[in-house]
Amino acid sequence: MNDENNPTLPLAASRRSFLQATGLSAGLVAVSTPTAIASTNDEANKPTMTYELPPLPYEYDALEPSIDARIMKLHHDKHHQGYVDGANAALEKLSEMRQSGNFSDVKAVKRDLSFNLSGHVNHSVFWQNMSPNGGGEPSGEFADAIDQHFGSFDGFKQDFSAAAKSVEGSGWGMLVYDHVADKPIVIQAENHNDIAVQGSTSLLVLDVWEHAYYLQYENERGKYVDNFWNVVDWNDVANRYEAARNANVFGEC
């Protein structure tokens, strides 16, 4: 996966650039990125990597009136932190299993890791997808891609909004880059990880768990989804699209 503008760039550096551009390096610190943190596991005498909560890129009240400060503070500081803690706890349990050789509870712990780590990744993208200067419509090559694959920006917006509003229970509306089809598609995710497309790269995500909107919108999820468009940072989404489009993740499928 060499950088298109620099074919001699080492694989690790290219991978790091992709993760940074897509925003994963801000929250996924288990990979070799500048934000990775290492500690020493005394029992195994091996380094272990952990996840940490990324800071919000703006103040709690910066997205008002679309999303108020109470929700942002609770959502980021409590809920997202909970997923970080859950992912770290699952990794620790798996480490203990490898040391003891007792994998009797591995199915449940792997499920916990999938749920919490997916919640961590989704939220890390979500915060960066929004800006107090957001809204409007995308431009440039990303706007052209939207027109090509969805017919128009309005067609995309209706598709994404319908997906987000109709998530069964808790979950996400998501615009992702499908590396197999080599194009952006709109999907849903139930909870954080169910029915999502494996191997896709998130471009734009909207949290429709009740904790993301209930304090402000109560049961009016549709109104929350409609107001989300006022704060979308299209520059961030376009940067993610460009990074994903240039990443040869699977080769030929």
PDB file of C-alpha atoms in Angstrom:
ATOM      1  CA  MET A   1       0.000   0.000   0.000  1.00  0.00           C
ATOM      2  CA  ASN A   2       2.527   2.553  -1.132  1.00  0.00           C
ATOM      3  CA  ASP A   3       1.740   6.256  -1.199  1.00  0.00           C
ATOM      4  CA  GLU A   4       0.515   7.202  -4.676  1.00  0.00           C
ATOM      5  CA  ASN A   5       2.730  10.282  -4.750  1.00  0.00           C
ATOM      6  CA  ASN A   6       5.761   8.465  -3.390  1.00  0.00           C
ATOM      7  CA  PRO A   7       6.004   4.836  -4.521  1.00  0.00           C
ATOM      8  CA  THR A   8       9.135   4.304  -2.454  1.00  0.00           C
ATOM      9  CA  LEU A   9       7.415   5.139   0.841  1.00  0.00           C
ATOM     10  CA  PRO A  10       7.749   2.179   3.248  1.00  0.00           C
ATOM     11  CA  LEU A  11       4.625   0.145   3.956  1.00  0.00           C
ATOM     12  CA  ALA A  12       4.515   1.112   7.644  1.00  0.00           C
ATOM     13  CA  ALA A  13       4.717   4.821   6.839  1.00  0.00           C
ATOM     14  CA  SER A  14       1.998   4.504   4.188  1.00  0.00           C
ATOM     15  CA  ARG A  15      -0.246   2.635   6.636  1.00  0.00           C
ATOM     16  CA  ARG A  16       0.386   5.293   9.259  1.00  0.00           C
ATOM     17  CA  SER A  17      -0.537   8.058   6.811  1.00  0.00           C
ATOM     18  CA  PHE A  18      -3.776   6.263   5.948  1.00  0.00           C
ATOM     19  CA  LEU A  19      -4.739   5.841   9.601  1.00  0.00           C
ATOM     20  CA  GLN A  20      -3.966   9.473  10.369  1.00  0.00           C
ATOM     21  CA  ALA A  21      -5.949  10.732   7.390  1.00  0.00           C
ATOM     22  CA  THR A  22      -8.965   8.608   8.290  1.00  0.00           C
ATOM     23  CA  GLY A  23      -8.811   9.706  11.922  1.00  0.00           C
ATOM     24  CA  LEU A  24      -8.178   6.285  13.391  1.00  0.00           C
ATOM     25  CA  SER A  25      -4.808   7.251  14.855  1.00  0.00           C
ATOM     26  CA  ALA A  26      -6.608   9.635  17.209  1.00  0.00           C
ATOM     27  CA  GLY A  27      -8.447   6.788  18.890  1.00  0.00           C
ATOM     28  CA  LEU A  28      -6.973   3.502  17.750  1.00  0.00           C
ATOM     29  CA  VAL A  29      -3.672   3.540  19.550  1.00  0.00           C
ATOM     30  CA  ALA A  30      -3.123  -0.189  19.322  1.00  0.00           C
ATOM     31  CA  VAL A  31      -1.505   0.247  15.931  1.00  0.00           C
ATOM     32  CA  SER A  32       1.894   1.696  15.127  1.00  0.00           C
ATOM     33  CA  THR A  33       0.950   5.354  15.113  1.00  0.00           C
ATOM     34  CA  PRO A  34       2.502   8.364  16.869  1.00  0.00           C
ATOM     35  CA  THR A  35      -0.249   8.159  19.508  1.00  0.00           C
ATOM     36  CA  ALA A  36       0.453   4.540  20.444  1.00  0.00           C
ATOM     37  CA  ILE A  37       1.365   4.056  24.072  1.00  0.00           C
ATOM     38  CA  ALA A  38       3.292   1.090  25.383  1.00  0.00           C
ATOM     39  CA  SER A  39       3.478  -0.281  28.893  1.00  0.00           C
ATOM     40  CA  THR A  40       5.239  -3.273  30.359  1.00  0.00           C
ATOM     41  CA  ASN A  41       3.354  -6.380  31.344  1.00  0.00           C
ATOM     42  CA  ASP A  42       5.496  -7.629  34.226  1.00  0.00           C
ATOM     43  CA  GLU A  43       4.020 -11.137  34.211  1.00  0.00           C
ATOM     44  CA  ALA A  44       4.679 -11.799  30.546  1.00  0.00           C
ATOM     45  CA  ASN A  45       7.543  -9.302  30.277  1.00  0.00           C
ATOM     46  CA  LYS A  46       6.101  -8.152  26.962  1.00  0.00           C
ATOM     47  CA  PRO A  47       4.868  -4.733  25.857  1.00  0.00           C
ATOM     48  CA  THR A  48       1.088  -4.329  25.779  1.00  0.00           C
ATOM     49  CA  MET A  49      -0.789  -1.685  23.832  1.00  0.00           C
ATOM     50  CA  THR A  50      -3.871   0.057  25.178  1.00  0.00           C
ATOM     51  CA  TYR A  51      -6.570   2.384  23.847  1.00  0.00           C
ATOM     52  CA  GLU A  52      -7.128   5.901  25.094  1.00  0.00           C
ATOM     53  CA  LEU A  53      -9.877   8.513  24.799  1.00  0.00           C
ATOM     54  CA  PRO A  54      -9.099  11.129  22.135  1.00  0.00           C
ATOM     55  CA  PRO A  55      -9.888  14.741  23.092  1.00  0.00           C
ATOM     56  CA  LEU A  56     -12.778  16.541  21.463  1.00  0.00           C
ATOM     57  CA  PRO A  57     -11.530  18.814  18.654  1.00  0.00           C
ATOM     58  CA  TYR A  58     -13.806  21.632  19.913  1.00  0.00           C
ATOM     59  CA  GLU A  59     -15.532  22.802  23.102  1.00  0.00           C
ATOM     60  CA  TYR A  60     -18.552  20.952  24.473  1.00  0.00           C
ATOM     61  CA  ASP A  61     -20.933  23.735  23.417  1.00  0.00           C
ATOM     62  CA  ALA A  62     -19.368  24.325  19.983  1.00  0.00           C
ATOM     63  CA  LEU A  63     -22.047  22.384  18.090  1.00  0.00           C
ATOM     64  CA  GLU A  64     -25.035  24.147  19.648  1.00  0.00           C
ATOM     65  CA  PRO A  65     -27.886  24.429  18.869  1.00  0.00           C
ATOM     66  CA  SER A  66     -27.674  21.206  16.819  1.00  0.00           C
ATOM     67  CA  ILE A  67     -26.123  19.211  19.698  1.00  0.00           C
ATOM     68  CA  ASP A  68     -25.995  20.779  23.126  1.00  0.00           C
ATOM     69  CA  ALA A  69     -23.137  20.848  25.611  1.00  0.00           C
ATOM     70  CA  ARG A  70     -24.788  18.509  28.140  1.00  0.00           C
ATOM     71  CA  ILE A  71     -24.990  15.733  25.594  1.00  0.00           C
ATOM     72  CA  MET A  72     -21.472  16.291  24.262  1.00  0.00           C
ATOM     73  CA  LYS A  73     -19.918  16.166  27.722  1.00  0.00           C
ATOM     74  CA  LEU A  74     -21.809  13.048  28.793  1.00  0.00           C
ATOM     75  CA  HIS A  75     -21.385  11.357  25.431  1.00  0.00           C
ATOM     76  CA  HIS A  76     -17.646  11.951  25.146  1.00  0.00           C
ATOM     77  CA  ASP A  77     -16.490  11.836  28.761  1.00  0.00           C
ATOM     78  CA  LYS A  78     -18.699   8.989  29.992  1.00  0.00           C
ATOM     79  CA  HIS A  79     -19.991   6.855  27.140  1.00  0.00           C
ATOM     80  CA  HIS A  80     -16.942   6.953  24.881  1.00  0.00           C
ATOM     81  CA  GLN A  81     -14.666   6.503  27.883  1.00  0.00           C
ATOM     82  CA  GLY A  82     -16.714   3.447  28.802  1.00  0.00           C
ATOM     83  CA  TYR A  83     -15.983   1.837  25.436  1.00  0.00           C
ATOM     84  CA  VAL A  84     -12.282   2.602  25.811  1.00  0.00           C
ATOM     85  CA  ASP A  85     -12.272   1.024  29.259  1.00  0.00           C
ATOM     86  CA  GLY A  86     -14.230  -1.978  28.005  1.00  0.00           C
ATOM     87  CA  ALA A  87     -11.835  -2.579  25.116  1.00  0.00           C
ATOM     88  CA  ASN A  88      -8.815  -2.354  27.413  1.00  0.00           C
ATOM     89  CA  ALA A  89     -10.446  -4.717  29.914  1.00  0.00           C
ATOM     90  CA  ALA A  90     -11.107  -7.255  27.165  1.00  0.00           C
ATOM     91  CA  LEU A  91      -7.472  -7.115  26.026  1.00  0.00           C
ATOM     92  CA  GLU A  92      -6.320  -7.641  29.583  1.00  0.00           C
ATOM     93  CA  LYS A  93      -8.602 -10.665  30.005  1.00  0.00           C
ATOM     94  CA  LEU A  94      -7.290 -12.160  26.772  1.00  0.00           C
ATOM     95  CA  SER A  95      -3.734 -11.623  27.985  1.00  0.00           C
ATOM     96  CA  GLU A  96      -4.565 -13.447  31.219  1.00  0.00           C
ATOM     97  CA  MET A  97      -6.109 -16.302  29.229  1.00  0.00           C
ATOM     98  CA  ARG A  98      -2.945 -16.731  27.190  1.00  0.00           C
ATOM     99  CA  GLN A  99      -0.860 -16.780  30.353  1.00  0.00           C
ATOM    100  CA  SER A 100      -3.092 -19.296  32.152  1.00  0.00           C
ATOM    101  CA  GLY A 101      -4.053 -21.395  29.156  1.00  0.00           C
ATOM    102  CA  ASN A 102      -7.709 -21.202  30.282  1.00  0.00           C
ATOM    103  CA  PHE A 103      -9.847 -20.039  27.345  1.00  0.00           C
ATOM    104  CA  SER A 104     -13.201 -21.183  28.730  1.00  0.00           C
ATOM    105  CA  ASP A 105     -14.668 -17.652  28.537  1.00  0.00           C
ATOM    106  CA  VAL A 106     -13.032 -16.631  25.263  1.00  0.00           C
ATOM    107  CA  LYS A 107     -16.274 -16.302  23.290  1.00  0.00           C
ATOM    108  CA  ALA A 108     -17.725 -13.733  25.672  1.00  0.00           C
ATOM    109  CA  VAL A 109     -14.494 -11.757  25.903  1.00  0.00           C
ATOM    110  CA  LYS A 110     -14.055 -11.665  22.131  1.00  0.00           C
ATOM    111  CA  ARG A 111     -17.625 -10.370  21.902  1.00  0.00           C
ATOM    112  CA  ASP A 112     -16.821  -7.681  24.460  1.00  0.00           C
ATOM    113  CA  LEU A 113     -13.733  -6.662  22.499  1.00  0.00           C
ATOM    114  CA  SER A 114     -15.684  -6.429  19.239  1.00  0.00           C
ATOM    115  CA  PHE A 115     -18.440  -4.344  20.836  1.00  0.00           C
ATOM    116  CA  ASN A 116     -16.273  -1.948  22.823  1.00  0.00           C
ATOM    117  CA  LEU A 117     -13.497  -1.487  20.294  1.00  0.00           C
ATOM    118  CA  SER A 118     -16.021  -0.853  17.518  1.00  0.00           C
ATOM    119  CA  GLY A 119     -17.707   1.722  19.762  1.00  0.00           C
ATOM    120  CA  HIS A 120     -14.339   3.372  20.365  1.00  0.00           C
ATOM    121  CA  VAL A 121     -13.481   3.518  16.659  1.00  0.00           C
ATOM    122  CA  ASN A 122     -16.918   4.787  15.605  1.00  0.00           C
ATOM    123  CA  HIS A 123     -16.896   7.572  18.178  1.00  0.00           C
ATOM    124  CA  SER A 124     -13.337   8.593  17.310  1.00  0.00           C
ATOM    125  CA  VAL A 125     -14.499   9.188  13.728  1.00  0.00           C
ATOM    126  CA  PHE A 126     -17.811  10.764  14.809  1.00  0.00           C
ATOM    127  CA  TRP A 127     -16.220  13.627  16.773  1.00  0.00           C
ATOM    128  CA  GLN A 128     -13.991  14.570  13.858  1.00  0.00           C
ATOM    129  CA  ASN A 129     -16.836  14.342  11.334  1.00  0.00           C
ATOM    130  CA  MET A 130     -18.406  17.392  12.990  1.00  0.00           C
ATOM    131  CA  SER A 131     -17.383  21.029  13.249  1.00  0.00           C
ATOM    132  CA  PRO A 132     -18.925  24.283  14.511  1.00  0.00           C
ATOM    133  CA  ASN A 133     -18.186  25.561  10.994  1.00  0.00           C
ATOM    134  CA  GLY A 134     -19.832  22.571   9.327  1.00  0.00           C
ATOM    135  CA  GLY A 135     -22.908  22.201   7.193  1.00  0.00           C
ATOM    136  CA  GLY A 136     -23.601  22.988   3.573  1.00  0.00           C
ATOM    137  CA  GLU A 137     -22.521  20.578   0.859  1.00  0.00           C
ATOM    138  CA  PRO A 138     -19.234  18.938  -0.128  1.00  0.00           C
ATOM    139  CA  SER A 139     -17.171  20.125  -3.076  1.00  0.00           C
ATOM    140  CA  GLY A 140     -14.393  18.873  -5.343  1.00  0.00           C
ATOM    141  CA  GLU A 141     -13.688  15.228  -6.130  1.00  0.00           C
ATOM    142  CA  PHE A 142     -15.682  13.945  -3.183  1.00  0.00           C
ATOM    143  CA  ALA A 143     -18.764  15.856  -4.346  1.00  0.00           C
ATOM    144  CA  ASP A 144     -18.261  14.366  -7.815  1.00  0.00           C
ATOM    145  CA  ALA A 145     -18.111  10.880  -6.275  1.00  0.00           C
ATOM    146  CA  ILE A 146     -21.355  11.507  -4.403  1.00  0.00           C
ATOM    147  CA  ASP A 147     -23.068  12.558  -7.626  1.00  0.00           C
ATOM    148  CA  GLN A 148     -21.653   9.556  -9.470  1.00  0.00           C
ATOM    149  CA  HIS A 149     -22.617   6.893  -6.963  1.00  0.00           C
ATOM    150  CA  PHE A 150     -25.800   8.379  -5.440  1.00  0.00           C
ATOM    151  CA  GLY A 151     -27.181  10.417  -8.337  1.00  0.00           C
ATOM    152  CA  SER A 152     -26.997  13.703  -6.444  1.00  0.00           C
ATOM    153  CA  PHE A 153     -26.117  15.117  -3.044  1.00  0.00           C
ATOM    154  CA  ASP A 154     -29.803  15.193  -2.190  1.00  0.00           C
ATOM    155  CA  GLY A 155     -30.107  11.527  -3.130  1.00  0.00           C
ATOM    156  CA  PHE A 156     -27.182  10.665  -0.857  1.00  0.00           C
ATOM    157  CA  LYS A 157     -28.553  12.777   1.976  1.00  0.00           C
ATOM    158  CA  GLN A 158     -31.939  11.071   1.788  1.00  0.00           C
ATOM    159  CA  ASP A 159     -30.281   7.641   1.693  1.00  0.00           C
ATOM    160  CA  PHE A 160     -28.077   8.370   4.704  1.00  0.00           C
ATOM    161  CA  SER A 161     -30.884  10.011   6.718  1.00  0.00           C
ATOM    162  CA  ALA A 162     -33.256   7.129   6.055  1.00  0.00           C
ATOM    163  CA  ALA A 163     -30.609   4.629   7.138  1.00  0.00           C
ATOM    164  CA  ALA A 164     -29.869   6.527  10.356  1.00  0.00           C
ATOM    165  CA  LYS A 165     -33.513   7.089  11.252  1.00  0.00           C
ATOM    166  CA  SER A 166     -34.488   3.462  10.670  1.00  0.00           C
ATOM    167  CA  VAL A 167     -31.726   1.722  12.624  1.00  0.00           C
ATOM    168  CA  GLU A 168     -33.451  -0.905  14.723  1.00  0.00           C
ATOM    169  CA  GLY A 169     -32.720  -0.085  18.351  1.00  0.00           C
ATOM    170  CA  SER A 170     -29.287   1.434  18.931  1.00  0.00           C
ATOM    171  CA  GLY A 171     -26.675   1.905  16.258  1.00  0.00           C
ATOM    172  CA  TRP A 172     -25.254   4.097  13.507  1.00  0.00           C
ATOM    173  CA  GLY A 173     -25.935   5.456  10.065  1.00  0.00           C
ATOM    174  CA  MET A 174     -22.673   5.268   8.104  1.00  0.00           C
ATOM    175  CA  LEU A 175     -21.152   6.313   4.809  1.00  0.00           C
ATOM    176  CA  VAL A 176     -18.254   3.949   4.234  1.00  0.00           C
ATOM    177  CA  TYR A 177     -15.788   3.256   1.466  1.00  0.00           C
ATOM    178  CA  ASP A 178     -16.192  -0.285   0.179  1.00  0.00           C
ATOM    179  CA  HIS A 179     -12.724  -1.298  -0.998  1.00  0.00           C
ATOM    180  CA  VAL A 180     -14.047  -4.322  -2.867  1.00  0.00           C
ATOM    181  CA  ALA A 181     -16.517  -2.364  -5.015  1.00  0.00           C
ATOM    182  CA  ASP A 182     -14.185   0.659  -4.933  1.00  0.00           C
ATOM    183  CA  LYS A 183     -16.932   3.122  -4.112  1.00  0.00           C
ATOM    184  CA  PRO A 184     -18.739   4.788  -1.195  1.00  0.00           C
ATOM    185  CA  ILE A 185     -21.902   3.117   0.103  1.00  0.00           C
ATOM    186  CA  VAL A 186     -24.396   3.872   2.891  1.00  0.00           C
ATOM    187  CA  ILE A 187     -24.890   1.194   5.527  1.00  0.00           C
ATOM    188  CA  GLN A 188     -26.306   0.730   9.007  1.00  0.00           C
ATOM    189  CA  ALA A 189     -24.646  -0.697  12.091  1.00  0.00           C
ATOM    190  CA  GLU A 190     -26.719  -2.097  14.929  1.00  0.00           C
ATOM    191  CA  ASN A 191     -25.098  -1.475  18.290  1.00  0.00           C
ATOM    192  CA  HIS A 192     -21.564  -0.630  17.093  1.00  0.00           C
ATOM    193  CA  ASN A 193     -20.619  -3.728  15.176  1.00  0.00           C
ATOM    194  CA  ASP A 194     -23.602  -5.784  13.966  1.00  0.00           C
ATOM    195  CA  ILE A 195     -24.641  -5.892  10.261  1.00  0.00           C
ATOM    196  CA  ALA A 196     -21.774  -3.563   9.324  1.00  0.00           C
ATOM    197  CA  VAL A 197     -19.653  -4.279   6.236  1.00  0.00           C
ATOM    198  CA  GLN A 198     -16.326  -5.921   7.031  1.00  0.00           C
ATOM    199  CA  GLY A 199     -13.215  -4.266   5.633  1.00  0.00           C
ATOM    200  CA  SER A 200     -14.885  -0.979   4.774  1.00  0.00           C
ATOM    201  CA  THR A 201     -13.486   2.402   5.850  1.00  0.00           C
ATOM    202  CA  SER A 202     -15.743   4.855   7.670  1.00  0.00           C
ATOM    203  CA  LEU A 203     -16.120   8.240   6.009  1.00  0.00           C
ATOM    204  CA  LEU A 204     -19.144   9.768   7.779  1.00  0.00           C
ATOM    205  CA  VAL A 205     -20.872   8.260  10.803  1.00  0.00           C
ATOM    206  CA  LEU A 206     -23.877   9.316  12.866  1.00  0.00           C
ATOM    207  CA  ASP A 207     -24.524   7.885  16.313  1.00  0.00           C
ATOM    208  CA  VAL A 208     -28.223   7.176  16.826  1.00  0.00           C
ATOM    209  CA  TRP A 209     -27.970   5.524  20.219  1.00  0.00           C
ATOM    210  CA  GLU A 210     -30.384   7.315  22.550  1.00  0.00           C
ATOM    211  CA  HIS A 211     -27.490   8.634  24.632  1.00  0.00           C
ATOM    212  CA  ALA A 212     -26.456  10.705  21.585  1.00  0.00           C
ATOM    213  CA  TYR A 213     -29.650  12.771  21.474  1.00  0.00           C
ATOM    214  CA  TYR A 214     -32.285  11.941  24.106  1.00  0.00           C
ATOM    215  CA  LEU A 215     -31.463  14.702  26.606  1.00  0.00           C
ATOM    216  CA  GLN A 216     -32.110  17.284  23.894  1.00  0.00           C
ATOM    217  CA  TYR A 217     -34.464  15.661  21.398  1.00  0.00           C
ATOM    218  CA  GLU A 218     -36.172  13.075  23.617  1.00  0.00           C
ATOM    219  CA  ASN A 219     -37.767  10.497  21.273  1.00  0.00           C
ATOM    220  CA  GLU A 220     -37.455  12.639  18.127  1.00  0.00           C
ATOM    221  CA  ARG A 221     -34.563  10.826  16.479  1.00  0.00           C
ATOM    222  CA  GLY A 222     -35.594  12.149  13.080  1.00  0.00           C
ATOM    223  CA  LYS A 223     -35.178  15.765  14.170  1.00  0.00           C
ATOM    224  CA  TYR A 224     -31.726  14.976  15.557  1.00  0.00           C
ATOM    225  CA  VAL A 225     -30.714  13.338  12.268  1.00  0.00           C
ATOM    226  CA  ASP A 226     -32.003  16.322  10.277  1.00  0.00           C
ATOM    227  CA  ASN A 227     -30.016  18.773  12.431  1.00  0.00           C
ATOM    228  CA  PHE A 228     -26.845  16.686  12.141  1.00  0.00           C
ATOM    229  CA  TRP A 229     -26.376  18.020   8.597  1.00  0.00           C
ATOM    230  CA  ASN A 230     -25.807  21.496  10.074  1.00  0.00           C
ATOM    231  CA  VAL A 231     -22.527  20.406  11.682  1.00  0.00           C
ATOM    232  CA  VAL A 232     -21.014  17.918   9.212  1.00  0.00           C
ATOM    233  CA  ASP A 233     -17.393  18.776   8.429  1.00  0.00           C
ATOM    234  CA  TRP A 234     -17.197  17.978   4.711  1.00  0.00           C
ATOM    235  CA  ASN A 235     -13.466  18.673   4.605  1.00  0.00           C
ATOM    236  CA  ASP A 236     -12.919  15.880   7.109  1.00  0.00           C
ATOM    237  CA  VAL A 237     -15.179  13.513   5.167  1.00  0.00           C
ATOM    238  CA  ALA A 238     -13.451  14.377   1.873  1.00  0.00           C
ATOM    239  CA  ASN A 239     -10.025  13.741   3.404  1.00  0.00           C
ATOM    240  CA  ARG A 240     -11.169  10.325   4.590  1.00  0.00           C
ATOM    241  CA  TYR A 241     -12.552   9.548   1.142  1.00  0.00           C
ATOM    242  CA  GLU A 242      -9.280  10.486  -0.555  1.00  0.00           C
ATOM    243  CA  ALA A 243      -7.216   8.408   1.872  1.00  0.00           C
ATOM    244  CA  ALA A 244      -9.526   5.385   1.533  1.00  0.00           C
ATOM    245  CA  ARG A 245      -9.706   5.633  -2.258  1.00  0.00           C
ATOM    246  CA  ASN A 246      -5.908   5.580  -2.546  1.00  0.00           C
ATOM    247  CA  ALA A 247      -5.456   2.690  -0.134  1.00  0.00           C
ATOM    248  CA  ASN A 248      -5.003  -0.728  -1.757  1.00  0.00           C
ATOM    249  CA  VAL A 249      -6.359  -2.590   1.254  1.00  0.00           C
ATOM    250  CA  PHE A 250      -7.287  -5.940  -0.287  1.00  0.00           C
ATOM    251  CA  GLY A 251      -5.573  -5.970  -3.666  1.00  0.00           C
ATOM    252  CA  GLU A 252      -7.746  -7.767  -6.200  1.00  0.00           C
ATOM    253  CA  CYS A 253     -10.968  -9.265  -4.806  1.00  0.00           C
TER     254      CYS A 253
END
